[in-house]
PDB file of C-alpha atoms in Angstrom:
ATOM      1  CA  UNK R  10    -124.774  69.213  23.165  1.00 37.00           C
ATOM      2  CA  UNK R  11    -125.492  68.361  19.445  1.00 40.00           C
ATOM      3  CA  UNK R  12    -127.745  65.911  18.200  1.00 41.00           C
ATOM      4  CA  UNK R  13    -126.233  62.336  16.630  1.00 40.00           C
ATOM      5  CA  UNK R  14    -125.499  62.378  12.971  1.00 42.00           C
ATOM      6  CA  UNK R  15    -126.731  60.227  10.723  1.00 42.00           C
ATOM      7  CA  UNK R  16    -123.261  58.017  10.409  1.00 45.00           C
ATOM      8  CA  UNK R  17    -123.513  57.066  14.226  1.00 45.00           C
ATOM      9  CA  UNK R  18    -126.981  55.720  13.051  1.00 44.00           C
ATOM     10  CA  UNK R  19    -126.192  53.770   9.625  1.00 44.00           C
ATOM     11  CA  UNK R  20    -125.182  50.372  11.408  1.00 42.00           C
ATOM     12  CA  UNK R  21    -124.394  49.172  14.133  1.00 41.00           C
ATOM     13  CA  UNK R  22    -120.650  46.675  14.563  1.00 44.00           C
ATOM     14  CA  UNK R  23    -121.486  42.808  15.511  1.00 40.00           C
ATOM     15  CA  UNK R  24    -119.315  43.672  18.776  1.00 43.00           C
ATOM     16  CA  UNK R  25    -121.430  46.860  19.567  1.00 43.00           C
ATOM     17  CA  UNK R  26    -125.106  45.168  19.778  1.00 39.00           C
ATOM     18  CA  UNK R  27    -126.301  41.649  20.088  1.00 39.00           C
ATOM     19  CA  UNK R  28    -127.091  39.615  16.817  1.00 39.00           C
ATOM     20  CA  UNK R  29    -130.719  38.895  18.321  1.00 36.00           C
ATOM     21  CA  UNK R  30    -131.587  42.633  17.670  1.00 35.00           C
ATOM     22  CA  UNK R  31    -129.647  43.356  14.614  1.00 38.00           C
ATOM     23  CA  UNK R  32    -130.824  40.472  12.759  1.00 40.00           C
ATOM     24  CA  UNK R  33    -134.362  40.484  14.634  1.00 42.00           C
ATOM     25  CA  UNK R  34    -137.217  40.966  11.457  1.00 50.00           C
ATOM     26  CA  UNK R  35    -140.168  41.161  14.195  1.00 58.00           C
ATOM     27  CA  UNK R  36    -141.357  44.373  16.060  1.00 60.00           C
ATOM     28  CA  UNK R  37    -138.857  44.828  19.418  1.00 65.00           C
ATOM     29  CA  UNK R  38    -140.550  44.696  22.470  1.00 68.00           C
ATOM     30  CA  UNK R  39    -140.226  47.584  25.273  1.00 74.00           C
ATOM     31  CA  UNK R  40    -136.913  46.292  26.712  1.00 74.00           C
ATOM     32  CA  UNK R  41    -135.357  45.820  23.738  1.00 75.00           C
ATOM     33  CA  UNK R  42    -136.177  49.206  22.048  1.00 73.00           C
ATOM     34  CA  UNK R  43    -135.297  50.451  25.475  1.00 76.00           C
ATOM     35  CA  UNK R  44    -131.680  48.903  25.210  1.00 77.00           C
ATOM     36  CA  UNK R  45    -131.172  49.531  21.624  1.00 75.00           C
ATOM     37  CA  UNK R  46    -131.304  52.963  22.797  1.00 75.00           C
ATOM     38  CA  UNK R  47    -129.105  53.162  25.524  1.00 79.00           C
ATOM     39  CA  UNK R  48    -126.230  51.525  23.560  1.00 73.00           C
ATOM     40  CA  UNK R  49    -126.464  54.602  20.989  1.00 68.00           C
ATOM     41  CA  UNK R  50    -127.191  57.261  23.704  1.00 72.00           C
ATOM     42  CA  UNK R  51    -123.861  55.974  24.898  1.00 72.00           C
ATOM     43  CA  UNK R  52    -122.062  55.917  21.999  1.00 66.00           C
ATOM     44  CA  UNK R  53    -123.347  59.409  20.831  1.00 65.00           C
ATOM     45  CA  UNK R  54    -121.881  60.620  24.404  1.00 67.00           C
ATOM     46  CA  UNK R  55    -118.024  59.457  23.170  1.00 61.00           C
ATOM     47  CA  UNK R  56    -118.922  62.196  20.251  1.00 62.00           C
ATOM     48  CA  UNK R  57    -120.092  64.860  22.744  1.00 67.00           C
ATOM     49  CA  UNK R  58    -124.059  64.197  20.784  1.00 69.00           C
ATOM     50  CA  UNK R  59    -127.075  63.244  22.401  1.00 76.00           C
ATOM     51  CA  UNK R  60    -129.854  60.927  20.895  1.00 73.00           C
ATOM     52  CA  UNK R  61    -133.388  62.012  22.056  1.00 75.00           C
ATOM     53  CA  UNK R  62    -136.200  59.471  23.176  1.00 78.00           C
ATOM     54  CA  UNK R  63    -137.784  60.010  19.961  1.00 80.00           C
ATOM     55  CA  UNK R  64    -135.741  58.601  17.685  1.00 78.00           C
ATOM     56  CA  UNK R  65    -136.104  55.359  18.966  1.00 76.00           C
ATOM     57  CA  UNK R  66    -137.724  54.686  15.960  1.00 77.00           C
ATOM     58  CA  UNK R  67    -135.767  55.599  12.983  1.00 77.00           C
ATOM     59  CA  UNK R  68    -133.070  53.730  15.138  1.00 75.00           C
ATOM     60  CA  UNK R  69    -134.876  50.608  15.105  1.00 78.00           C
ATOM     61  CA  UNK R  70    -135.946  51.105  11.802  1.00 79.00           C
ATOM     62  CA  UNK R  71    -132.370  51.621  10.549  1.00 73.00           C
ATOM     63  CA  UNK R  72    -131.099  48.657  12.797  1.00 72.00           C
ATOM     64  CA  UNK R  73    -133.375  46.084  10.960  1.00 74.00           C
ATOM     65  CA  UNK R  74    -131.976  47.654   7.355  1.00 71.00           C
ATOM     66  CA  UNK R  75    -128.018  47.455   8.400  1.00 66.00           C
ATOM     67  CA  UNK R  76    -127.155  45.518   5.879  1.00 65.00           C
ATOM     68  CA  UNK R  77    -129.240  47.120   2.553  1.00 75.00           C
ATOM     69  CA  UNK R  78    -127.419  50.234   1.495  1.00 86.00           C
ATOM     70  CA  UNK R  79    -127.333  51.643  -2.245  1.00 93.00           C
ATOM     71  CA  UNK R  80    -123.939  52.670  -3.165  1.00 94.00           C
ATOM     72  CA  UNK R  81    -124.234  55.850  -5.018  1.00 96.00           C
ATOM     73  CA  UNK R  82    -123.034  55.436  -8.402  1.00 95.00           C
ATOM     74  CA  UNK R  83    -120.374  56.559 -10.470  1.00 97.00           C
ATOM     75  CA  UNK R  84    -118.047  56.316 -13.074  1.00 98.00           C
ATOM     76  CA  UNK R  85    -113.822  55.969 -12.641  1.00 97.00           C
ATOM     77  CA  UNK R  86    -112.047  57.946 -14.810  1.00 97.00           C
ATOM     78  CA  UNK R  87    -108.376  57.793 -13.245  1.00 97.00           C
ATOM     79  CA  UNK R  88    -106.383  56.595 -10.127  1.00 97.00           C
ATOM     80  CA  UNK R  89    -103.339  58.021  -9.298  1.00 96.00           C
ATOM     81  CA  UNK R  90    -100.627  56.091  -7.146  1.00 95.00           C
ATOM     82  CA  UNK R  91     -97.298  56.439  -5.976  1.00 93.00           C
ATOM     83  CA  UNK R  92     -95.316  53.896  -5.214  1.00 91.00           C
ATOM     84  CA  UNK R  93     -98.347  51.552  -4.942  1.00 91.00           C
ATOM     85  CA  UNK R  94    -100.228  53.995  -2.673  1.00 93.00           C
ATOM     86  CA  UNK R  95    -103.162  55.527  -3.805  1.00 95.00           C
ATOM     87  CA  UNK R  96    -102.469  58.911  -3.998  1.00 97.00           C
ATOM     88  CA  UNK R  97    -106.240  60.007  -5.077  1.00 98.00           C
ATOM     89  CA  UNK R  98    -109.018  58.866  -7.787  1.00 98.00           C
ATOM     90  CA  UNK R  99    -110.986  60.726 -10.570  1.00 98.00           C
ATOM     91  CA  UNK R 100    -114.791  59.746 -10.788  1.00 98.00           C
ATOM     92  CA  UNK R 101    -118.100  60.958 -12.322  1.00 98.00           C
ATOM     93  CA  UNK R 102    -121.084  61.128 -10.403  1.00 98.00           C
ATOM     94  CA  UNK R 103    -124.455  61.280 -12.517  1.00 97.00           C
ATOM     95  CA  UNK R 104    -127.081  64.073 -12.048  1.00 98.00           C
ATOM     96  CA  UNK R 105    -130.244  63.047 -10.081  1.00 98.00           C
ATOM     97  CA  UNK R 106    -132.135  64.350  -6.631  1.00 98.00           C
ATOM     98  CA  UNK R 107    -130.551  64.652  -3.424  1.00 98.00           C
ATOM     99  CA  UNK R 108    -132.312  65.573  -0.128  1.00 98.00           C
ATOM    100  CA  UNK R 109    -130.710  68.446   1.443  1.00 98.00           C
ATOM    101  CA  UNK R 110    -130.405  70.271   5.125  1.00 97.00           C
ATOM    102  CA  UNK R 111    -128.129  73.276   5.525  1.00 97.00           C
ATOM    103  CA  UNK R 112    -127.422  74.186   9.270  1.00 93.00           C
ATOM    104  CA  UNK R 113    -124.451  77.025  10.608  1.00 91.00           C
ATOM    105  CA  UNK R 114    -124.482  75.661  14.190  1.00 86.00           C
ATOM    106  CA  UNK R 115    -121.516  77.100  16.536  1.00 85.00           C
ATOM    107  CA  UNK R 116    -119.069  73.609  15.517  1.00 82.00           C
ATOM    108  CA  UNK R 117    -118.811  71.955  12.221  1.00 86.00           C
ATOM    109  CA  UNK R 118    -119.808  68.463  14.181  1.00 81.00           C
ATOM    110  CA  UNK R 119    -122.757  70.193  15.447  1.00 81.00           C
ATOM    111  CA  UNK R 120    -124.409  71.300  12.033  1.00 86.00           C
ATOM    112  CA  UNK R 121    -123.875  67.853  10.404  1.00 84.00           C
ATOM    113  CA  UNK R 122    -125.692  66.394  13.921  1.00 80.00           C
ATOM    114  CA  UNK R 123    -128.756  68.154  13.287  1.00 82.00           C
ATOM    115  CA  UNK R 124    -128.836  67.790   9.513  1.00 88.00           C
ATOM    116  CA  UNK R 125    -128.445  63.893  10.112  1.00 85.00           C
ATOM    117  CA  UNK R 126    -131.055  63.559  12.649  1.00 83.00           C
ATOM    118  CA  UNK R 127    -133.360  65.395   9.888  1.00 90.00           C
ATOM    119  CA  UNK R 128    -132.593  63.239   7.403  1.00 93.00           C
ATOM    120  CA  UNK R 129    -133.028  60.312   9.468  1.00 88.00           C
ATOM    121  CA  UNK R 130    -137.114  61.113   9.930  1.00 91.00           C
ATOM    122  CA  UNK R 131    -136.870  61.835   6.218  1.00 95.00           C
ATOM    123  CA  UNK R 132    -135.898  58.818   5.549  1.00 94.00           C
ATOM    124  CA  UNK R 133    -138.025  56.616   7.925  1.00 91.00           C
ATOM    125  CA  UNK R 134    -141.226  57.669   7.010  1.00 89.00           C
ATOM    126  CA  UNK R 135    -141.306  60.830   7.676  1.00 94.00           C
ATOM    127  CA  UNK R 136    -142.164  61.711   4.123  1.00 96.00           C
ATOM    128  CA  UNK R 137    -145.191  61.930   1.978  1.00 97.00           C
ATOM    129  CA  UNK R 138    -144.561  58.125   0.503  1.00 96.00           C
ATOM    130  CA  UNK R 139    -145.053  57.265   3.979  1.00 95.00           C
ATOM    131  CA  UNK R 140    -142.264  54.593   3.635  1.00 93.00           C
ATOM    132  CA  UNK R 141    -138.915  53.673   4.796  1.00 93.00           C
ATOM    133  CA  UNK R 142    -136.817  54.688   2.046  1.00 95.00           C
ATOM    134  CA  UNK R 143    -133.671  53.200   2.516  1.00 92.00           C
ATOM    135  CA  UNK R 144    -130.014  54.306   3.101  1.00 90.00           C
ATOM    136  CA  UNK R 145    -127.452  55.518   0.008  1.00 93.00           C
ATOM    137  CA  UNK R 146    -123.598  55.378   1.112  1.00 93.00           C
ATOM    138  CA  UNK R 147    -121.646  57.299   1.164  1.00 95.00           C
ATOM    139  CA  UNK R 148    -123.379  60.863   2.827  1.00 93.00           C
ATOM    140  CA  UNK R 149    -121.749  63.276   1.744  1.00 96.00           C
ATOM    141  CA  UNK R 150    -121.456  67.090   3.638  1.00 95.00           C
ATOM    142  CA  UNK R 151    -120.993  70.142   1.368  1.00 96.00           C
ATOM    143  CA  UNK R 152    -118.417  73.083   3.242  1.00 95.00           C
ATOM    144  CA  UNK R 153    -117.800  76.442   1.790  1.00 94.00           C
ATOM    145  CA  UNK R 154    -114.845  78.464   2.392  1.00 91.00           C
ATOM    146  CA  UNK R 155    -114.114  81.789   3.930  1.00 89.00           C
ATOM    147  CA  UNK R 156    -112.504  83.898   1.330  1.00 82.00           C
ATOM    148  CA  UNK R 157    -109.178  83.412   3.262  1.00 78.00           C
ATOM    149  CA  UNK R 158    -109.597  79.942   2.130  1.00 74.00           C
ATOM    150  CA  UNK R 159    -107.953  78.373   5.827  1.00 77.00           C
ATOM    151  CA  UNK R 160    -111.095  78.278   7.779  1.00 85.00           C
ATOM    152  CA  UNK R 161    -114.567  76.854   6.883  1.00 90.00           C
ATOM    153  CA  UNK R 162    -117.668  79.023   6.636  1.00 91.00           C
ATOM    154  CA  UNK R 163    -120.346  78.278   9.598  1.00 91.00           C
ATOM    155  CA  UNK R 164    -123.170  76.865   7.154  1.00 94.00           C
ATOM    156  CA  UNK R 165    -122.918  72.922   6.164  1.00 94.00           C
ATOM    157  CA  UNK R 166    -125.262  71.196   4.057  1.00 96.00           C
ATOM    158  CA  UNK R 167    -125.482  67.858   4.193  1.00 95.00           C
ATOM    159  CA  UNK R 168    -126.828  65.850   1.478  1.00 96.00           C
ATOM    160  CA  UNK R 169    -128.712  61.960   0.618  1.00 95.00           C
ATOM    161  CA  UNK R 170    -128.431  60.621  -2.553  1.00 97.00           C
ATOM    162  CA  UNK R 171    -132.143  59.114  -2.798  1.00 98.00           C
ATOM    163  CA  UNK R 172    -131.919  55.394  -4.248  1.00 97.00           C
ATOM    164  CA  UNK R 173    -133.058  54.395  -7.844  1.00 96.00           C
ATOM    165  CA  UNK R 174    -136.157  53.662  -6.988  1.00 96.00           C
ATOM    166  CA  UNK R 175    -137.049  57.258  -5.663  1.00 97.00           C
ATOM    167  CA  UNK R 176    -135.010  59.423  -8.889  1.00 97.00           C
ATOM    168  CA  UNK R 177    -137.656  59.689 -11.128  1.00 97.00           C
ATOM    169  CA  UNK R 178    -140.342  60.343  -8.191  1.00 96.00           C
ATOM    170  CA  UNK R 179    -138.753  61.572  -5.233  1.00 97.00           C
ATOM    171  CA  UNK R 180    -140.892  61.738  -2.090  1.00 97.00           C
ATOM    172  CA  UNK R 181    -141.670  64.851  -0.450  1.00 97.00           C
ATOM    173  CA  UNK R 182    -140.548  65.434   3.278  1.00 98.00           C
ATOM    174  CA  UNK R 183    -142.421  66.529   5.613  1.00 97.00           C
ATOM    175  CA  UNK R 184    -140.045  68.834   7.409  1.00 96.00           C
ATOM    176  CA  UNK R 185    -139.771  71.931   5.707  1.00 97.00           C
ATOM    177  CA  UNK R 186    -135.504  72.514   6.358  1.00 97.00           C
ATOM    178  CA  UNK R 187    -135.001  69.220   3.899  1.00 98.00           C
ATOM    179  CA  UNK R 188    -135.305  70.057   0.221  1.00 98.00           C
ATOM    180  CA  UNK R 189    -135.115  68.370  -2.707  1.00 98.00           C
ATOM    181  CA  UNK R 190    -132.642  69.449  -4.899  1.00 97.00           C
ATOM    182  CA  UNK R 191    -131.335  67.960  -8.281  1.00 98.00           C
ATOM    183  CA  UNK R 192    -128.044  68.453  -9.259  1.00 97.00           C
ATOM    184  CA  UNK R 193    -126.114  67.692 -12.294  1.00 97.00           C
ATOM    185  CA  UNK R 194    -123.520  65.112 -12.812  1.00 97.00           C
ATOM    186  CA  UNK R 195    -119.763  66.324 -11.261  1.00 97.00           C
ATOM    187  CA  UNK R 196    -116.530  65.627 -11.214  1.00 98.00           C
ATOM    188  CA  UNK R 197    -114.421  64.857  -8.599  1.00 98.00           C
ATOM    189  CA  UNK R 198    -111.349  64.144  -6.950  1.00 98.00           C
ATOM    190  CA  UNK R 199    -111.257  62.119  -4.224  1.00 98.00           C
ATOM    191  CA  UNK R 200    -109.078  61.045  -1.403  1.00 98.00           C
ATOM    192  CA  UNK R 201    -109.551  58.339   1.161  1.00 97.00           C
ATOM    193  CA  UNK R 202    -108.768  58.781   4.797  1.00 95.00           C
ATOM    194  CA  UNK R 203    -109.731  57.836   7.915  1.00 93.00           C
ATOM    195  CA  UNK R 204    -111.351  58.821  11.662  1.00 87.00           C
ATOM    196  CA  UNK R 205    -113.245  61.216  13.096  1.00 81.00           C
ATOM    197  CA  UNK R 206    -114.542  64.718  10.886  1.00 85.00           C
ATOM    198  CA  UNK R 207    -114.195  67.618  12.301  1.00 87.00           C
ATOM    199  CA  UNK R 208    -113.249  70.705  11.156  1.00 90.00           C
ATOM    200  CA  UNK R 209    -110.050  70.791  11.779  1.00 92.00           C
ATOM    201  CA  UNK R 210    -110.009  66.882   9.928  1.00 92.00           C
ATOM    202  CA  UNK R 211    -111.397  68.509   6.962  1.00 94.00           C
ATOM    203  CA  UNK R 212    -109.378  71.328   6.956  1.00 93.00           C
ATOM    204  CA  UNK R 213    -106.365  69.378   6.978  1.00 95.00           C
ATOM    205  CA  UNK R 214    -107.463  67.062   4.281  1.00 96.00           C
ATOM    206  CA  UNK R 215    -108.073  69.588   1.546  1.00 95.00           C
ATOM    207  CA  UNK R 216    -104.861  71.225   2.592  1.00 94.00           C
ATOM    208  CA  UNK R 217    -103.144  67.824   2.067  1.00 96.00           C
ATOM    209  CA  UNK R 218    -104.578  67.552  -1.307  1.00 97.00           C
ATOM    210  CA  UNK R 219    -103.778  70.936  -2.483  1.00 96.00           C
ATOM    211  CA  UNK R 220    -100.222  69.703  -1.879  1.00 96.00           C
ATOM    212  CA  UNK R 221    -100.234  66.301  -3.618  1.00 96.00           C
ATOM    213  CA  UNK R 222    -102.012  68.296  -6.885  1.00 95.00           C
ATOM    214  CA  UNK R 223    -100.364  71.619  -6.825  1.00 92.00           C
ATOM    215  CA  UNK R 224    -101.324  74.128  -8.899  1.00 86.00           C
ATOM    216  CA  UNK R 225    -104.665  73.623 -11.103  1.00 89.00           C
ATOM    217  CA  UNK R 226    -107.241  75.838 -12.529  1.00 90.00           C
ATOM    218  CA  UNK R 227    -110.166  73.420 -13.043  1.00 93.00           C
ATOM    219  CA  UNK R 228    -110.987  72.687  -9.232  1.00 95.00           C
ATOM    220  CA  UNK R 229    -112.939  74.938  -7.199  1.00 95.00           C
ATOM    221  CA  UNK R 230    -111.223  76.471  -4.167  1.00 92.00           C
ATOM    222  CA  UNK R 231    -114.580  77.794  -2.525  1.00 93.00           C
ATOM    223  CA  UNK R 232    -116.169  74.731  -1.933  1.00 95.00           C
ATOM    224  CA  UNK R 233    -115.524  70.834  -1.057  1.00 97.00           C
ATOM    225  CA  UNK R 234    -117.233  67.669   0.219  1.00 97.00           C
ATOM    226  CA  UNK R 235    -116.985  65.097   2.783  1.00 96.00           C
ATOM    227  CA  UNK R 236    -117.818  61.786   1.939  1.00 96.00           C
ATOM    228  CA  UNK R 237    -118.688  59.277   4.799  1.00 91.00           C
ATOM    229  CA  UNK R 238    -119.084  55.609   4.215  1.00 89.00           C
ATOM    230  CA  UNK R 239    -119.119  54.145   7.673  1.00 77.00           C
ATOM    231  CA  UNK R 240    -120.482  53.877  11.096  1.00 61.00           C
ATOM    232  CA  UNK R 241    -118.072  55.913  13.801  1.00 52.00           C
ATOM    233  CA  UNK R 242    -118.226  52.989  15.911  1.00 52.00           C
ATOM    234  CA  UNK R 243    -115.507  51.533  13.306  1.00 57.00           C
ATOM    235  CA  UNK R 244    -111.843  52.679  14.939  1.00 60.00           C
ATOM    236  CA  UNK R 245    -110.646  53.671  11.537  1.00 78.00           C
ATOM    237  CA  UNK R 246    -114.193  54.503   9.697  1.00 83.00           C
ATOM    238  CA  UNK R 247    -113.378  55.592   5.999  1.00 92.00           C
ATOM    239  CA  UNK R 248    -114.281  58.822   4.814  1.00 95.00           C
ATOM    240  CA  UNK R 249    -113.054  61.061   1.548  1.00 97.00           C
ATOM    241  CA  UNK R 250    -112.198  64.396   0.828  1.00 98.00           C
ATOM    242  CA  UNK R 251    -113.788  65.523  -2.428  1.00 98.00           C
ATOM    243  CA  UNK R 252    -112.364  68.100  -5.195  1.00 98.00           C
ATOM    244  CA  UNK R 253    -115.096  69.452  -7.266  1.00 97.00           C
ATOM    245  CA  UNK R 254    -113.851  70.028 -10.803  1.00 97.00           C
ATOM    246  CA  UNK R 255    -114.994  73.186 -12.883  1.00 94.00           C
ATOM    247  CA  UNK R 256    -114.955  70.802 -15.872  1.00 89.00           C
ATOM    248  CA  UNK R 257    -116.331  67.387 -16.170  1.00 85.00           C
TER     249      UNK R 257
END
């Protein structure tokens, strides 16, 4: 059984928890930690995760932040519809420094579990500021291809756009699978939609865009990413399928 990912942990729905711990700014006593954790340990067990004891507190910590989340920034460039429908969107995202786990665990759910729950430590406290550091939306989960281009390759990296404050002097985590990486600005193409990711979600995705685009020689056919913006609690959580381009 896989570990939660970090979406299951981003928020938690008024209906799901009680607005005395969600909007609670003082430390949680015993029972409530106790309970806050129960209600995720069951709602990892609808995804087939688990949530160990110890993360208790980057769950807590998390809980009390709900509602401050960076979006990561970027510039539009185009939006495509058909008959008022968006069909997909063109944007530029800048450069700057992304923390970064790669994991090939047996399922594609199961690598971006682990990677999450890393991140998660990374980002409450676990790191050499010694500070919560706050949440960036969406996450977004790099796949590579096989070279038959229908299947996706074991390894997944899943990346955190640290927030402003953190670019010019990113902290250092303390567990040595996270990296820091900086990467340059890309393109992309993006397409909402929404549910659960797994790899057979993704897969169908891309292959949906491929259709609506046809043929095109400035996006990359090795490589894509999944964007996730919301907590899978939400029925319908929105997610996006992402196009690199070769060109910005």
């Amino acid at each position: 059984m896989a570990l939660i990912s970090l979406e299951d942990l981003e928020g938690l729905d008024d209906d799901q928890l009680d607005d005395d711990i969600t909007d609670h700014r003082e430390p949680m006593d015993e029972d409530e930690r106790d309970r806050l954790l129960t209600h995720w340990q069951a709602v990892a067990s609808t995804h087939h995760v688990s949530v160990p004891p110890e993360m208790t507190g980057p769950i807590q910590e998390m809980t009390h932040n709900n509602q401050q989340r960076e979006a990561l920034p970027f510039t539009p460039v185009s939006c495509h519809e058909k008959m008022g429908e968006v069909l997909y969107e063109e944007r530029l995202y800048p450069a700057g420094n992304w923390a970064c786990v790669t994991k090939g665990e047996d399922l594609y759910e199961q690598s971006i579990s682990v990677s999450f729950m890393k991140l998660m430590r990374f980002i409450c406290k676990e790191n050499s500021a010694g500070r919560y550091l706050g949440i960036t939306v969406p996450v977004v989960t790099n796949v590579l291809m096989m070279e038959d281009g229908n299947a996706l390759k074991k390894d997944v990296q899943t990346a955190y756009f640290l927030p402003a404050e953190f670019q010019t002097n990113p902290p250092q985590p303390l567990d040595s699978d996270i990296t820091i990486v900086y990467r340059e600005p890309i393109g992309v193409i993006a397409r909402t939609f929404f549910g659960v990711t797994t790899e057979e979600t993704v897969a169908r995705e891309i292959r949906l865009l491929w259709e609506i685009l046809g043929v095109t020689d400035n996006i990359c056919r090795d490589r894509y990413m999944v964007a996730s913006y919301e907590n899978p609690g939400v029925p319908r959580r929105r997610n996006e399928i992402w196009f690199l381009k070769r060109n910005l």
